[in-house]
Short mmCIF file of C-alpha atoms and ligand atoms in Angstrom, two decimals:
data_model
loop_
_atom_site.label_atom_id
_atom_site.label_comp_id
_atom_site.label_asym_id
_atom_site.label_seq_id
_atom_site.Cartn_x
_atom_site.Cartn_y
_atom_site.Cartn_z
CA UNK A 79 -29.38 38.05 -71.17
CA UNK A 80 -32.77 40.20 -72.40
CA UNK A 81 -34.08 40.50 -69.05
CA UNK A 82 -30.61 42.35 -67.76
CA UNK A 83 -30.09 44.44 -70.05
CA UNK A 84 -31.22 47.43 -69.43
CA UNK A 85 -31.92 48.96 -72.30
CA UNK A 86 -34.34 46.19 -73.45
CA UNK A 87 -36.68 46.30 -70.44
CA UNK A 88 -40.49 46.33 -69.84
CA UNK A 89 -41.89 47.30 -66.87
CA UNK A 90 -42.99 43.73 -66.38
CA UNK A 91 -39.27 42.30 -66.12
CA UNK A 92 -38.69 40.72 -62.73
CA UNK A 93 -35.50 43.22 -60.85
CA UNK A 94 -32.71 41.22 -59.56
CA UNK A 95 -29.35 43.79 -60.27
CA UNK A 96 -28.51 46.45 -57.42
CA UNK A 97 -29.78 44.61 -53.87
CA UNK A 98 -29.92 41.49 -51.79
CA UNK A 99 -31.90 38.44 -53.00
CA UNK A 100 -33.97 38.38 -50.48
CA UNK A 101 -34.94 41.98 -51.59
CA UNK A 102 -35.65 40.66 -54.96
CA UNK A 103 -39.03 39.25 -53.67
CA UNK A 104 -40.35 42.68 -52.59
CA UNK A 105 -39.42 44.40 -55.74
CA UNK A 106 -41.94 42.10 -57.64
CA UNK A 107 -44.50 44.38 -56.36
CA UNK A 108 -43.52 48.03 -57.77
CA UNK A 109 -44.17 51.43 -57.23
CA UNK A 110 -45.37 51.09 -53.56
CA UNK A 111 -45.42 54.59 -52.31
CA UNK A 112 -47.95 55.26 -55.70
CA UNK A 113 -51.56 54.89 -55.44
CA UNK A 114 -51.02 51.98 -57.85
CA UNK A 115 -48.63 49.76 -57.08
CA UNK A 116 -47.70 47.42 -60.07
CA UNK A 117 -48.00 43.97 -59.70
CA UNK A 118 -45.36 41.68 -61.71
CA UNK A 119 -46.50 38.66 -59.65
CA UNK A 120 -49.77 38.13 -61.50
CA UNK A 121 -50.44 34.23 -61.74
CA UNK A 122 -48.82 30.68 -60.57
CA UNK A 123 -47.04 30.74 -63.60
CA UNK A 124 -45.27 34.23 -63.04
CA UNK A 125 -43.86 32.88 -59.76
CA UNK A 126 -42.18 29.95 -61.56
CA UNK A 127 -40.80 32.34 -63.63
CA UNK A 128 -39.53 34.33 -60.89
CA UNK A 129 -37.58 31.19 -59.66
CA UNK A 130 -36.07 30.08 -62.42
CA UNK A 131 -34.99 33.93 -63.77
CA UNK A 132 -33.47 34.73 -60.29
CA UNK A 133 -31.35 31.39 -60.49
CA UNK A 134 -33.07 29.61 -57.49
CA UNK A 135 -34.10 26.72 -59.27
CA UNK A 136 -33.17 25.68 -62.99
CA UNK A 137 -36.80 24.75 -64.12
CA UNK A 138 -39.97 26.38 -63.08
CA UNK A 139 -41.56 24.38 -60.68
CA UNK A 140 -45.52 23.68 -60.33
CA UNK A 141 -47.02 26.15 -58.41
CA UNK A 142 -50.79 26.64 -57.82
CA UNK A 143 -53.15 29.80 -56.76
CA UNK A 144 -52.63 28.53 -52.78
CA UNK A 145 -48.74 28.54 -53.46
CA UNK A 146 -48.51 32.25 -54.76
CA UNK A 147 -50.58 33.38 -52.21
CA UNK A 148 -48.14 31.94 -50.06
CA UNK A 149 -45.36 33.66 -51.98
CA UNK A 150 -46.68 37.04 -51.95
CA UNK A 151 -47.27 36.98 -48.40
CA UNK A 152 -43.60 36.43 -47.64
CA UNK A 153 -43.08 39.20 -49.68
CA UNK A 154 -44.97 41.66 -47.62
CA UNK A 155 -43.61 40.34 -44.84
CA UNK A 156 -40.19 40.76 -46.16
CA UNK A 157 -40.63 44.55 -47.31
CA UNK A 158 -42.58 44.97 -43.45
CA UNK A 159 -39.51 44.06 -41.98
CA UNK A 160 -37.07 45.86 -43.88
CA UNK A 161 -39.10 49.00 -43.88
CA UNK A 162 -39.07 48.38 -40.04
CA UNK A 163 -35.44 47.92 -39.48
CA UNK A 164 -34.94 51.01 -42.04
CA UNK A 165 -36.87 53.20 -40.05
CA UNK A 166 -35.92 51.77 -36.19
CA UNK A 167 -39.41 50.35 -35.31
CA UNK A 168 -39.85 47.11 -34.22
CA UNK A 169 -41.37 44.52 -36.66
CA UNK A 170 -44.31 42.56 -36.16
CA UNK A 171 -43.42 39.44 -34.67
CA UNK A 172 -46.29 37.74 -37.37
CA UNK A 173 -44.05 38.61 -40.44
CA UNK A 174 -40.94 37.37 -38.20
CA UNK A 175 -43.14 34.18 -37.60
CA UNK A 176 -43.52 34.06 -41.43
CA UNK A 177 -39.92 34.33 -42.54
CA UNK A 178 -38.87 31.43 -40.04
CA UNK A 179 -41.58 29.11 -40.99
CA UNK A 180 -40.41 29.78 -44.82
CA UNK A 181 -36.77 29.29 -44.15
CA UNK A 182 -37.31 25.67 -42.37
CA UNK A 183 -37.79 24.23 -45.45
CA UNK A 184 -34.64 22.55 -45.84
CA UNK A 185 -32.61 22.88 -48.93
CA UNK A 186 -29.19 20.99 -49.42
CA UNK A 187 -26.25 22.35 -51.38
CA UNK A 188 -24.65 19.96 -54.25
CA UNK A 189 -21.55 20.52 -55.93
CA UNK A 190 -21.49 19.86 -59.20
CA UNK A 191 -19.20 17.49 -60.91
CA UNK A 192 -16.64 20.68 -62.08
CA UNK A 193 -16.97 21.85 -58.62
CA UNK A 194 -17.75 25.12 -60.28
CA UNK A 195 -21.22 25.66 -59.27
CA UNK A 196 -24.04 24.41 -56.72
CA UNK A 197 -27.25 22.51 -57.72
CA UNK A 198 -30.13 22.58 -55.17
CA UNK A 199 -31.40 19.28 -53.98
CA UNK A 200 -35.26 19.40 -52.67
CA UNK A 201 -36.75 21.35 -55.50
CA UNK A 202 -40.33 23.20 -55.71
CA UNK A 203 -40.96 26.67 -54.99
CA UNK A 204 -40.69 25.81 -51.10
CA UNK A 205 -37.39 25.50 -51.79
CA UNK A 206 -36.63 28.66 -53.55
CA UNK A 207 -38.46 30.73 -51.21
CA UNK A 208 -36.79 28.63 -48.26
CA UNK A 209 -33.55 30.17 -50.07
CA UNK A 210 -35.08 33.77 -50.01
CA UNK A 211 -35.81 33.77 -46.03
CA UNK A 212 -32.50 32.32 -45.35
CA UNK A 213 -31.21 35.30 -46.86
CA UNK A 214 -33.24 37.79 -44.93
CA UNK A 215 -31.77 35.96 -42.19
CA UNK A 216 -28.40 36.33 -42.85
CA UNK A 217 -28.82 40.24 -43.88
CA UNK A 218 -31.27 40.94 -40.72
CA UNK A 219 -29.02 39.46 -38.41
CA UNK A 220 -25.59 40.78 -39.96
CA UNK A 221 -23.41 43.59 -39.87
CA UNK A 222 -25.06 45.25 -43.27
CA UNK A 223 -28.00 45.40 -40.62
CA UNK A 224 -27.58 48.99 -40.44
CA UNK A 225 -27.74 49.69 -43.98
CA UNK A 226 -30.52 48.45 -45.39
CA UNK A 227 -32.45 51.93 -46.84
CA UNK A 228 -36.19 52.41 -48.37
CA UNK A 229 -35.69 53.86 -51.89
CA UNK A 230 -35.88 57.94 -51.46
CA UNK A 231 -38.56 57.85 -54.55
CA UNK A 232 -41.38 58.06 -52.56
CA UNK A 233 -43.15 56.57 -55.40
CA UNK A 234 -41.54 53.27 -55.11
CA UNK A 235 -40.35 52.86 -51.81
CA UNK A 236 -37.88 49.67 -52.48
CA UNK A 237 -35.60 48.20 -50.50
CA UNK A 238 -32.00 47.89 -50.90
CA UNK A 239 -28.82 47.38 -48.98
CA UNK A 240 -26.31 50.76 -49.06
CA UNK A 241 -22.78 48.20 -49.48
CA UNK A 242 -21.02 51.82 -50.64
CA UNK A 243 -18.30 52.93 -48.36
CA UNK A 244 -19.57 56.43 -47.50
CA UNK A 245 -22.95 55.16 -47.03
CA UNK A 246 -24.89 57.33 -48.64
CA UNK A 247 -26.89 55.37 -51.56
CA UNK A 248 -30.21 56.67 -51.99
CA UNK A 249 -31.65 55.01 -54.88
CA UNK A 250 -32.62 51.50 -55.35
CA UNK A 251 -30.81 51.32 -58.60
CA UNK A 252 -29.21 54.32 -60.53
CA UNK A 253 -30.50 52.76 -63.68
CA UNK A 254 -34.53 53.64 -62.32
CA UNK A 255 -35.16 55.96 -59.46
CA UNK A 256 -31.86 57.46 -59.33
CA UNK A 257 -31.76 58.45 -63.03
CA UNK A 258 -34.89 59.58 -62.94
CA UNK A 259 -34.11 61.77 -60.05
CA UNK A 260 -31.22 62.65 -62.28
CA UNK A 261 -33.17 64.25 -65.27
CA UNK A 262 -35.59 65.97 -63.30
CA UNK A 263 -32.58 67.90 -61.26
CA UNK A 264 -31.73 68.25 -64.72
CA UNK A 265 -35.12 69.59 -66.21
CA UNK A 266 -35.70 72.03 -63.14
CA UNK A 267 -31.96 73.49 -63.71
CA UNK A 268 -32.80 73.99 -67.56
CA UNK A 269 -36.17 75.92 -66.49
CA UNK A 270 -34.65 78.05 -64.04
ZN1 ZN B 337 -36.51 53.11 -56.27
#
């Protein structure tokens, strides 16, 4: 598929590879730590895309100005919390408030007919997001707790879950930050 492959993507592309789903929200908003943080969550329609590329729903669903808000402050809440638990502070119990309210939506698994795969009954974006906070639940609450790191590009400042044994991931994918962290090691050892 285009938008995995590496080799073939924009800046624009929606990240899913390297972290958590529920991570995959926050990282529509990059470089964080910059003075201009790029927005990939730019209209209704962007949002839809979101939820059908990152497999939550197989068509995009209607979504409105009043709906992405809603989207994109999950989002923040999301990367509030994760920076919070990264860092040992205590998150605001508003962007706790806002992750439970998303993840009562109720969303019922199907199997399909190969019982091979699962369809979603209860559709809309509600649903998909519904999906996302359930997932921050899970992760929050669970023993990867304690690994769940803030990108060491202080430009970007993504989140990601360190799943390696020795726990020592730094990058939020080695195909971004941690190759570019790569080549300028590299670049300072040629200049020296
Ligand atoms: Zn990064």
């Amino acid at each position: 598929m285009m938008e995995n492959d590496v080799t073939h993507r924009s800046k624009e592309d929606f990240r899913f590879r390297d972290t958590r789903l529920c991570f995959t929200l926050p990282a529509t908003l990059g470089d964080r730590g910059s003075t201009q943080p790029f927005e990939r969550m730019r209209s209704p329609e962007d949002l839809g895309r979101w939820c059908v590329e990152s497999g939550l729903l197989d068509r995009a669903p209607a979504v409105d100005e009043q709906k992405l808000a809603k989207a994109i402050s999950l989002r923040e809440s999301l990367q509030r919390i994760g920076e919070s638990i990264a860092t040992r502070r205590s998150p605001d119990l508003s962007d706790i408030a806002q992750v439970n309210v998303a993840a009562s939506v109720e969303v019922i698994p199907q199997l399909s007919e190969d019982a091979a795969s699962v369809r979603w009954v209860a559709g809309g974006v509600e649903a998909a997001l519904s999906r996302v906070a359930r997932d921050a639940v899970d992760l929050f609450s669970g023993s990867f707790r304690d690994r769940i790191r803030i990108c060491a590009n202080p430009k970007c400042q993504g989140l990601f879950v360190d799943e390696s044994r020795p726990g020592l991931r730094r990058w939020c994918s080695m195909t971004t930050c941690g190759d570019q962290a790569k080549k300028a090691r590299f670049r300072k050892k040629a200049h020296s």
